[in-house]
C-alpha cells in the first residue's frame, strides 16, 4: 500500500474511531475492562464487611488486631490485539475481505486505547506468531500498529490460535485485556472441536480475553450453483464440490451449525466474552453490545 493511501485510510479510521469512542466507550471504557490491575496503597484497621482475603497477617500479628490491605485501581491499562492473518482471512463475498474488517476493528480498538492513555500491543499470527509489537503509548506507536494491521504479509497460511495465546501468556507478564480477532476456523477434523480450548482457558485465567469472531455471510450457507472447484486458502489444495446436491447442502449446514455451537461452548466454558461481526454489516452495533454487556 502506498504511503499516501495508507495515511488516507488511517485518517478515515481515526475519524470513525472518535465517533465510536463517544458512542461505545464514553463512561464505559474502563469499566468494560475486567480484572484491572490493583496496586497496593496502604493498610488500615479491619472494618465489618471488609474482604477477609485482604487481611495483612503480618501487621495483624504485630498489633494484635486485624488490619487489611487497601488497593487502588491502576489507571494505566494494557490492551493486546491478537490478530489472525492466516489465509482464510482473504475471503469476502461483498465489499470487504475478512482481513480488512479484522484490521479496521483492531484499529478502532487501538485508537480507543491510545485516546484513553493506555498501552497497546499486537500479536499477528497465522499457524505461528508472525510478528510481536510490544505494548507502548504514543502517536508514533499507533501509526506503526495501524500500518502493520493494514500492510502485513504473513509467511504462513494456516491457523494456530493456541500458539498465539501461549505466546501472549508467556510474553505479557502483567494482566491485560486481550482481544482475539479471527474467524476462529481452527478445528480438529474428526470431531469439529476447537484446537485452542485449553489455551484460551489458561490465557483467560491470567488475562482478560475477549473473542471477536469475523465471518462472511457466504460461509454460513452453500449456494446451489452446480459443480464448483474450490481452493483451500490455507493449504492451497483444490477440490470439486457438487453444490446442487441436497446431501452436500445438508452436510454444510450441519458443519456451520456445529462449528458455531462448539465455539460458543468453548467461550462459555473458558468464561470468555465474545461477539460476532459479519463482513457485510457495520461492526459498530456488535461492539456497542459487547462493551455495554461488559460494563454492567
mmCIF file of C-alpha atoms in Angstrom:
data_model
loop_
_atom_site.group_PDB
_atom_site.id
_atom_site.type_symbol
_atom_site.label_atom_id
_atom_site.label_comp_id
_atom_site.label_asym_id
_atom_site.label_seq_id
_atom_site.Cartn_x
_atom_site.Cartn_y
_atom_site.Cartn_z
ATOM 1 C CA UNK A 1 0.000 0.000 0.000
ATOM 2 C CA UNK A 2 1.373 3.409 -0.978
ATOM 3 C CA UNK A 3 2.165 5.863 1.833
ATOM 4 C CA UNK A 4 -0.479 8.385 0.710
ATOM 5 C CA UNK A 5 -3.143 5.679 0.508
ATOM 6 C CA UNK A 6 -2.116 4.306 3.904
ATOM 7 C CA UNK A 7 -2.282 7.719 5.591
ATOM 8 C CA UNK A 8 -5.682 8.351 3.997
ATOM 9 C CA UNK A 9 -7.007 5.056 5.350
ATOM 10 C CA UNK A 10 -5.500 5.687 8.784
ATOM 11 C CA UNK A 11 -7.126 9.123 8.851
ATOM 12 C CA UNK A 12 -10.505 7.646 7.910
ATOM 13 C CA UNK A 13 -10.259 5.069 10.697
ATOM 14 C CA UNK A 14 -9.162 7.748 13.184
ATOM 15 C CA UNK A 15 -12.174 9.932 12.358
ATOM 16 C CA UNK A 16 -14.512 6.939 12.694
ATOM 17 C CA UNK A 17 -12.888 5.986 15.977
ATOM 18 C CA UNK A 18 -13.583 9.383 17.535
ATOM 19 C CA UNK A 19 -17.285 8.846 16.991
ATOM 20 C CA UNK A 20 -17.097 5.286 18.261
ATOM 21 C CA UNK A 21 -15.247 6.380 21.381
ATOM 22 C CA UNK A 22 -18.111 8.746 22.201
ATOM 23 C CA UNK A 23 -20.785 6.145 21.400
ATOM 24 C CA UNK A 24 -19.285 2.999 22.862
ATOM 25 C CA UNK A 25 -16.635 3.918 25.363
ATOM 26 C CA UNK A 26 -17.759 7.206 26.907
ATOM 27 C CA UNK A 27 -18.279 6.471 30.583
ATOM 28 C CA UNK A 28 -17.933 2.733 29.939
ATOM 29 C CA UNK A 29 -14.433 2.231 28.567
ATOM 30 C CA UNK A 30 -12.517 1.428 31.736
ATOM 31 C CA UNK A 31 -15.445 -0.279 33.430
ATOM 32 C CA UNK A 32 -15.612 -2.687 30.479
ATOM 33 C CA UNK A 33 -12.076 -3.942 31.155
ATOM 34 C CA UNK A 34 -12.495 -6.638 33.770
ATOM 35 C CA UNK A 35 -9.796 -7.701 36.149
ATOM 36 C CA UNK A 36 -7.867 -4.451 36.013
ATOM 37 C CA UNK A 37 -4.596 -4.344 37.880
ATOM 38 C CA UNK A 38 -4.703 -3.337 41.534
ATOM 39 C CA UNK A 39 -1.766 -1.573 43.168
ATOM 40 C CA UNK A 40 -1.114 -1.777 46.922
ATOM 41 C CA UNK A 41 -1.774 1.556 48.617
ATOM 42 C CA UNK A 42 -1.804 1.195 52.418
ATOM 43 C CA UNK A 43 -3.083 -0.800 55.399
ATOM 44 C CA UNK A 44 -5.863 0.159 57.779
ATOM 45 C CA UNK A 45 -7.837 -1.410 60.614
ATOM 46 C CA UNK A 46 -10.344 -4.064 59.645
ATOM 47 C CA UNK A 47 -13.978 -2.929 59.335
ATOM 48 C CA UNK A 48 -17.122 -5.022 59.266
ATOM 49 C CA UNK A 49 -17.788 -6.028 55.679
ATOM 50 C CA UNK A 50 -14.128 -5.995 54.536
ATOM 51 C CA UNK A 51 -12.975 -8.945 52.458
ATOM 52 C CA UNK A 52 -11.050 -11.243 54.820
ATOM 53 C CA UNK A 53 -8.807 -12.233 51.908
ATOM 54 C CA UNK A 54 -7.260 -8.760 52.141
ATOM 55 C CA UNK A 55 -6.146 -9.178 55.755
ATOM 56 C CA UNK A 56 -2.446 -8.388 56.204
ATOM 57 C CA UNK A 57 -1.449 -11.133 58.626
ATOM 58 C CA UNK A 58 1.992 -9.693 59.387
ATOM 59 C CA UNK A 59 0.597 -6.323 60.505
ATOM 60 C CA UNK A 60 -2.299 -8.058 62.272
ATOM 61 C CA UNK A 61 0.135 -10.153 64.326
ATOM 62 C CA UNK A 62 2.289 -7.133 65.135
ATOM 63 C CA UNK A 63 -0.576 -5.016 66.519
ATOM 64 C CA UNK A 64 -2.735 -7.882 67.816
ATOM 65 C CA UNK A 65 -5.804 -6.689 65.921
ATOM 66 C CA UNK A 66 -6.880 -7.223 62.300
ATOM 67 C CA UNK A 67 -5.599 -4.947 59.548
ATOM 68 C CA UNK A 68 -6.452 -5.139 55.851
ATOM 69 C CA UNK A 69 -4.537 -4.156 52.743
ATOM 70 C CA UNK A 70 -6.040 -1.291 50.752
ATOM 71 C CA UNK A 71 -5.609 -1.342 46.992
ATOM 72 C CA UNK A 72 -6.261 1.277 44.377
ATOM 73 C CA UNK A 73 -7.076 0.564 40.769
ATOM 74 C CA UNK A 74 -4.207 1.113 38.403
ATOM 75 C CA UNK A 75 -5.043 3.882 35.983
ATOM 76 C CA UNK A 76 -2.917 2.553 33.154
ATOM 77 C CA UNK A 77 -4.271 -0.399 31.176
ATOM 78 C CA UNK A 78 -2.535 -2.655 28.692
ATOM 79 C CA UNK A 79 -4.527 -3.780 25.661
ATOM 80 C CA UNK A 80 -3.241 -6.574 23.420
ATOM 81 C CA UNK A 81 -4.605 -7.327 19.964
ATOM 82 C CA UNK A 82 -4.174 -10.904 18.730
ATOM 83 C CA UNK A 83 -4.873 -10.588 15.013
ATOM 84 C CA UNK A 84 -5.394 -13.565 12.695
ATOM 85 C CA UNK A 85 -3.531 -13.052 9.393
ATOM 86 C CA UNK A 86 -3.970 -16.610 8.047
ATOM 87 C CA UNK A 87 -5.056 -17.481 4.526
ATOM 88 C CA UNK A 88 -8.744 -17.827 5.419
ATOM 89 C CA UNK A 89 -8.879 -14.095 6.094
ATOM 90 C CA UNK A 90 -8.546 -13.458 2.337
ATOM 91 C CA UNK A 91 -12.192 -14.166 1.716
ATOM 92 C CA UNK A 92 -15.178 -11.900 1.261
ATOM 93 C CA UNK A 93 -18.326 -12.125 -0.840
ATOM 94 C CA UNK A 94 -19.401 -8.485 -0.634
ATOM 95 C CA UNK A 95 -17.451 -5.235 -0.184
ATOM 96 C CA UNK A 96 -14.581 -6.366 2.036
ATOM 97 C CA UNK A 97 -12.435 -9.379 2.801
ATOM 98 C CA UNK A 98 -12.438 -10.651 6.367
ATOM 99 C CA UNK A 99 -8.871 -9.396 6.778
ATOM 100 C CA UNK A 100 -9.992 -5.815 6.025
ATOM 101 C CA UNK A 101 -12.748 -5.936 8.650
ATOM 102 C CA UNK A 102 -10.355 -7.521 11.162
ATOM 103 C CA UNK A 103 -7.803 -4.759 10.514
ATOM 104 C CA UNK A 104 -10.373 -1.995 10.885
ATOM 105 C CA UNK A 105 -11.899 -3.344 14.106
ATOM 106 C CA UNK A 106 -8.393 -3.806 15.521
ATOM 107 C CA UNK A 107 -7.506 -0.239 14.506
ATOM 108 C CA UNK A 108 -10.616 1.103 16.233
ATOM 109 C CA UNK A 109 -9.659 -0.682 19.449
ATOM 110 C CA UNK A 110 -6.065 0.539 19.127
ATOM 111 C CA UNK A 111 -7.074 4.182 18.635
ATOM 112 C CA UNK A 112 -9.510 3.944 21.540
ATOM 113 C CA UNK A 113 -6.780 2.593 23.830
ATOM 114 C CA UNK A 114 -4.368 5.355 22.859
ATOM 115 C CA UNK A 115 -7.032 8.046 23.329
ATOM 116 C CA UNK A 116 -7.576 6.715 26.855
ATOM 117 C CA UNK A 117 -3.826 6.825 27.566
ATOM 118 C CA UNK A 118 -3.487 3.044 27.640
ATOM 119 C CA UNK A 119 -0.721 0.923 26.171
ATOM 120 C CA UNK A 120 -1.451 -1.077 23.035
ATOM 121 C CA UNK A 121 0.422 -4.139 21.754
ATOM 122 C CA UNK A 122 -0.116 -6.501 18.836
ATOM 123 C CA UNK A 123 0.458 -10.181 18.084
ATOM 124 C CA UNK A 124 -0.031 -11.072 14.410
ATOM 125 C CA UNK A 125 -0.427 -14.820 13.916
ATOM 126 C CA UNK A 126 -1.116 -17.472 11.301
ATOM 127 C CA UNK A 127 -0.012 -21.045 12.058
ATOM 128 C CA UNK A 128 2.767 -19.342 14.038
ATOM 129 C CA UNK A 129 3.397 -15.985 15.652
ATOM 130 C CA UNK A 130 4.316 -13.789 12.686
ATOM 131 C CA UNK A 131 5.055 -10.522 14.494
ATOM 132 C CA UNK A 132 5.023 -9.159 18.024
ATOM 133 C CA UNK A 133 4.748 -5.443 18.736
ATOM 134 C CA UNK A 134 5.285 -4.830 22.474
ATOM 135 C CA UNK A 135 2.714 -2.571 24.195
ATOM 136 C CA UNK A 136 3.545 1.124 24.153
ATOM 137 C CA UNK A 137 1.825 4.516 24.068
ATOM 138 C CA UNK A 138 2.025 7.461 21.703
ATOM 139 C CA UNK A 139 1.044 8.618 18.224
ATOM 140 C CA UNK A 140 4.140 7.174 16.514
ATOM 141 C CA UNK A 141 3.418 3.789 18.037
ATOM 142 C CA UNK A 142 -0.223 3.808 16.934
ATOM 143 C CA UNK A 143 0.795 4.680 13.363
ATOM 144 C CA UNK A 144 3.153 1.709 13.354
ATOM 145 C CA UNK A 145 0.395 -0.553 14.681
ATOM 146 C CA UNK A 146 -2.128 0.588 12.066
ATOM 147 C CA UNK A 147 0.438 0.305 9.278
ATOM 148 C CA UNK A 148 1.197 -3.300 10.248
ATOM 149 C CA UNK A 149 -2.504 -4.145 10.516
ATOM 150 C CA UNK A 150 -3.175 -2.829 7.019
ATOM 151 C CA UNK A 151 0.017 -3.880 5.227
ATOM 152 C CA UNK A 152 1.407 -7.022 6.846
ATOM 153 C CA UNK A 153 2.005 -10.029 4.597
ATOM 154 C CA UNK A 154 2.357 -13.305 6.549
ATOM 155 C CA UNK A 155 4.697 -16.143 5.632
ATOM 156 C CA UNK A 156 2.327 -18.795 6.997
ATOM 157 C CA UNK A 157 -1.134 -19.639 5.644
ATOM 158 C CA UNK A 158 -2.589 -21.903 8.342
ATOM 159 C CA UNK A 159 -4.206 -21.037 11.677
ATOM 160 C CA UNK A 160 -2.931 -21.831 15.171
ATOM 161 C CA UNK A 161 -4.818 -19.772 17.751
ATOM 162 C CA UNK A 162 -3.399 -21.826 20.626
ATOM 163 C CA UNK A 163 0.150 -20.812 19.687
ATOM 164 C CA UNK A 164 -0.794 -17.110 19.728
ATOM 165 C CA UNK A 165 -2.478 -17.492 23.127
ATOM 166 C CA UNK A 166 0.532 -19.324 24.554
ATOM 167 C CA UNK A 167 2.802 -16.554 23.294
ATOM 168 C CA UNK A 168 0.551 -13.966 24.978
ATOM 169 C CA UNK A 169 0.671 -15.858 28.280
ATOM 170 C CA UNK A 170 4.471 -16.095 28.213
ATOM 171 C CA UNK A 171 5.302 -12.650 26.786
ATOM 172 C CA UNK A 172 2.926 -10.396 28.753
ATOM 173 C CA UNK A 173 3.535 -10.740 32.487
ATOM 174 C CA UNK A 174 1.184 -8.001 33.709
ATOM 175 C CA UNK A 175 -2.547 -8.695 33.468
ATOM 176 C CA UNK A 176 -4.007 -7.171 30.309
ATOM 177 C CA UNK A 177 -7.151 -7.214 28.194
ATOM 178 C CA UNK A 178 -6.518 -9.259 25.057
ATOM 179 C CA UNK A 179 -8.808 -9.087 22.029
ATOM 180 C CA UNK A 180 -8.541 -12.100 19.709
ATOM 181 C CA UNK A 181 -9.741 -11.133 16.214
ATOM 182 C CA UNK A 182 -10.235 -14.158 13.978
ATOM 183 C CA UNK A 183 -12.756 -16.255 12.092
ATOM 184 C CA UNK A 184 -11.812 -18.998 14.610
ATOM 185 C CA UNK A 185 -11.710 -21.662 11.899
ATOM 186 C CA UNK A 186 -9.219 -23.804 13.804
ATOM 187 C CA UNK A 187 -10.775 -27.218 14.467
ATOM 188 C CA UNK A 188 -9.886 -30.880 14.781
ATOM 189 C CA UNK A 189 -11.376 -32.512 11.702
ATOM 190 C CA UNK A 190 -12.868 -35.710 13.209
ATOM 191 C CA UNK A 191 -14.996 -34.123 15.939
ATOM 192 C CA UNK A 192 -15.052 -30.474 14.809
ATOM 193 C CA UNK A 193 -13.815 -29.253 18.197
ATOM 194 C CA UNK A 194 -11.705 -26.078 18.567
ATOM 195 C CA UNK A 195 -7.989 -26.840 18.911
ATOM 196 C CA UNK A 196 -7.435 -23.919 21.271
ATOM 197 C CA UNK A 197 -9.817 -24.898 24.096
ATOM 198 C CA UNK A 198 -7.139 -25.422 26.760
ATOM 199 C CA UNK A 199 -5.015 -22.487 25.599
ATOM 200 C CA UNK A 200 -7.840 -19.950 25.802
ATOM 201 C CA UNK A 201 -8.827 -21.148 29.296
ATOM 202 C CA UNK A 202 -5.240 -20.785 30.520
ATOM 203 C CA UNK A 203 -4.837 -17.367 28.878
ATOM 204 C CA UNK A 204 -8.114 -16.115 30.365
ATOM 205 C CA UNK A 205 -7.062 -17.210 33.853
ATOM 206 C CA UNK A 206 -4.107 -14.826 33.613
ATOM 207 C CA UNK A 207 -5.551 -12.117 31.382
ATOM 208 C CA UNK A 208 -8.979 -10.837 30.352
ATOM 209 C CA UNK A 209 -9.537 -12.445 26.941
ATOM 210 C CA UNK A 210 -12.227 -11.204 24.558
ATOM 211 C CA UNK A 211 -13.044 -13.041 21.309
ATOM 212 C CA UNK A 212 -14.244 -11.141 18.238
ATOM 213 C CA UNK A 213 -15.314 -13.534 15.503
ATOM 214 C CA UNK A 214 -15.238 -12.078 11.982
ATOM 215 C CA UNK A 215 -17.153 -14.089 9.387
ATOM 216 C CA UNK A 216 -18.676 -13.721 5.935
ATOM 217 C CA UNK A 217 -22.329 -14.435 5.275
ATOM 218 C CA UNK A 218 -21.392 -16.713 2.367
ATOM 219 C CA UNK A 219 -19.634 -19.005 4.867
ATOM 220 C CA UNK A 220 -22.953 -19.758 6.588
ATOM 221 C CA UNK A 221 -24.537 -21.425 3.557
ATOM 222 C CA UNK A 222 -23.527 -23.007 0.252
ATOM 223 C CA UNK A 223 -25.273 -21.571 -2.843
ATOM 224 C CA UNK A 224 -26.669 -24.325 -5.144
ATOM 225 C CA UNK A 225 -24.818 -23.384 -8.350
ATOM 226 C CA UNK A 226 -23.731 -26.837 -9.530
ATOM 227 C CA UNK A 227 -20.262 -28.333 -9.749
ATOM 228 C CA UNK A 228 -17.686 -25.853 -8.426
ATOM 229 C CA UNK A 229 -13.921 -26.052 -7.922
ATOM 230 C CA UNK A 230 -12.802 -24.690 -4.544
ATOM 231 C CA UNK A 231 -9.314 -23.822 -3.318
ATOM 232 C CA UNK A 232 -8.408 -24.103 0.368
ATOM 233 C CA UNK A 233 -6.828 -20.731 1.188
ATOM 234 C CA UNK A 234 -4.667 -22.240 3.945
ATOM 235 C CA UNK A 235 -3.426 -25.433 2.270
ATOM 236 C CA UNK A 236 -3.690 -24.483 -1.402
ATOM 237 C CA UNK A 237 -5.495 -27.762 -2.183
ATOM 238 C CA UNK A 238 -8.140 -27.766 -4.948
ATOM 239 C CA UNK A 239 -11.292 -29.881 -4.784
ATOM 240 C CA UNK A 240 -14.605 -30.146 -6.602
ATOM 241 C CA UNK A 241 -17.968 -29.854 -4.859
ATOM 242 C CA UNK A 242 -21.441 -30.505 -6.240
ATOM 243 C CA UNK A 243 -23.169 -27.571 -4.568
ATOM 244 C CA UNK A 244 -26.547 -28.594 -6.052
ATOM 245 C CA UNK A 245 -26.525 -31.851 -4.068
ATOM 246 C CA UNK A 246 -29.055 -31.841 -1.221
ATOM 247 C CA UNK A 247 -26.741 -34.074 0.809
ATOM 248 C CA UNK A 248 -23.832 -31.652 0.368
ATOM 249 C CA UNK A 249 -26.089 -28.731 1.292
ATOM 250 C CA UNK A 250 -27.274 -30.522 4.428
ATOM 251 C CA UNK A 251 -23.738 -31.524 5.471
ATOM 252 C CA UNK A 252 -22.501 -27.990 5.038
ATOM 253 C CA UNK A 253 -25.355 -26.534 7.123
ATOM 254 C CA UNK A 254 -24.628 -29.081 9.839
ATOM 255 C CA UNK A 255 -20.902 -28.224 9.739
ATOM 256 C CA UNK A 256 -21.524 -24.499 10.162
ATOM 257 C CA UNK A 257 -24.079 -25.040 12.937
ATOM 258 C CA UNK A 258 -21.765 -27.463 14.745
ATOM 259 C CA UNK A 259 -18.804 -25.086 14.375
ATOM 260 C CA UNK A 260 -20.774 -22.177 15.826
ATOM 261 C CA UNK A 261 -22.183 -24.236 18.708
ATOM 262 C CA UNK A 262 -18.759 -25.645 19.615
ATOM 263 C CA UNK A 263 -17.217 -22.173 19.605
ATOM 264 C CA UNK A 264 -19.962 -20.863 21.892
ATOM 265 C CA UNK A 265 -19.426 -23.772 24.283
ATOM 266 C CA UNK A 266 -15.669 -23.199 24.287
ATOM 267 C CA UNK A 267 -16.018 -19.493 25.063
ATOM 268 C CA UNK A 268 -18.651 -20.122 27.730
ATOM 269 C CA UNK A 269 -16.598 -22.830 29.433
ATOM 270 C CA UNK A 270 -13.499 -20.600 29.445
ATOM 271 C CA UNK A 271 -15.602 -17.626 30.660
ATOM 272 C CA UNK A 272 -14.514 -15.578 27.668
ATOM 273 C CA UNK A 273 -16.654 -12.685 26.433
ATOM 274 C CA UNK A 274 -17.251 -12.820 22.692
ATOM 275 C CA UNK A 275 -19.117 -11.193 19.847
ATOM 276 C CA UNK A 276 -19.615 -11.990 16.148
ATOM 277 C CA UNK A 277 -19.132 -9.436 13.356
ATOM 278 C CA UNK A 278 -20.247 -10.061 9.763
ATOM 279 C CA UNK A 279 -18.274 -8.570 6.884
ATOM 280 C CA UNK A 280 -21.337 -7.079 5.177
ATOM 281 C CA UNK A 281 -22.645 -5.382 8.329
ATOM 282 C CA UNK A 282 -21.489 -2.375 10.324
ATOM 283 C CA UNK A 283 -19.379 -3.524 13.262
ATOM 284 C CA UNK A 284 -20.461 -0.596 15.462
ATOM 285 C CA UNK A 285 -23.570 -2.298 16.846
ATOM 286 C CA UNK A 286 -21.808 -5.555 17.873
ATOM 287 C CA UNK A 287 -19.025 -3.577 19.569
ATOM 288 C CA UNK A 288 -21.546 -1.411 21.410
ATOM 289 C CA UNK A 289 -23.388 -4.507 22.640
ATOM 290 C CA UNK A 290 -20.115 -6.101 23.722
ATOM 291 C CA UNK A 291 -18.917 -3.112 25.743
ATOM 292 C CA UNK A 292 -22.312 -2.412 27.283
ATOM 293 C CA UNK A 293 -22.544 -6.049 28.370
ATOM 294 C CA UNK A 294 -19.055 -5.977 29.858
ATOM 295 C CA UNK A 295 -19.565 -2.690 31.720
ATOM 296 C CA UNK A 296 -22.524 -3.990 33.729
#
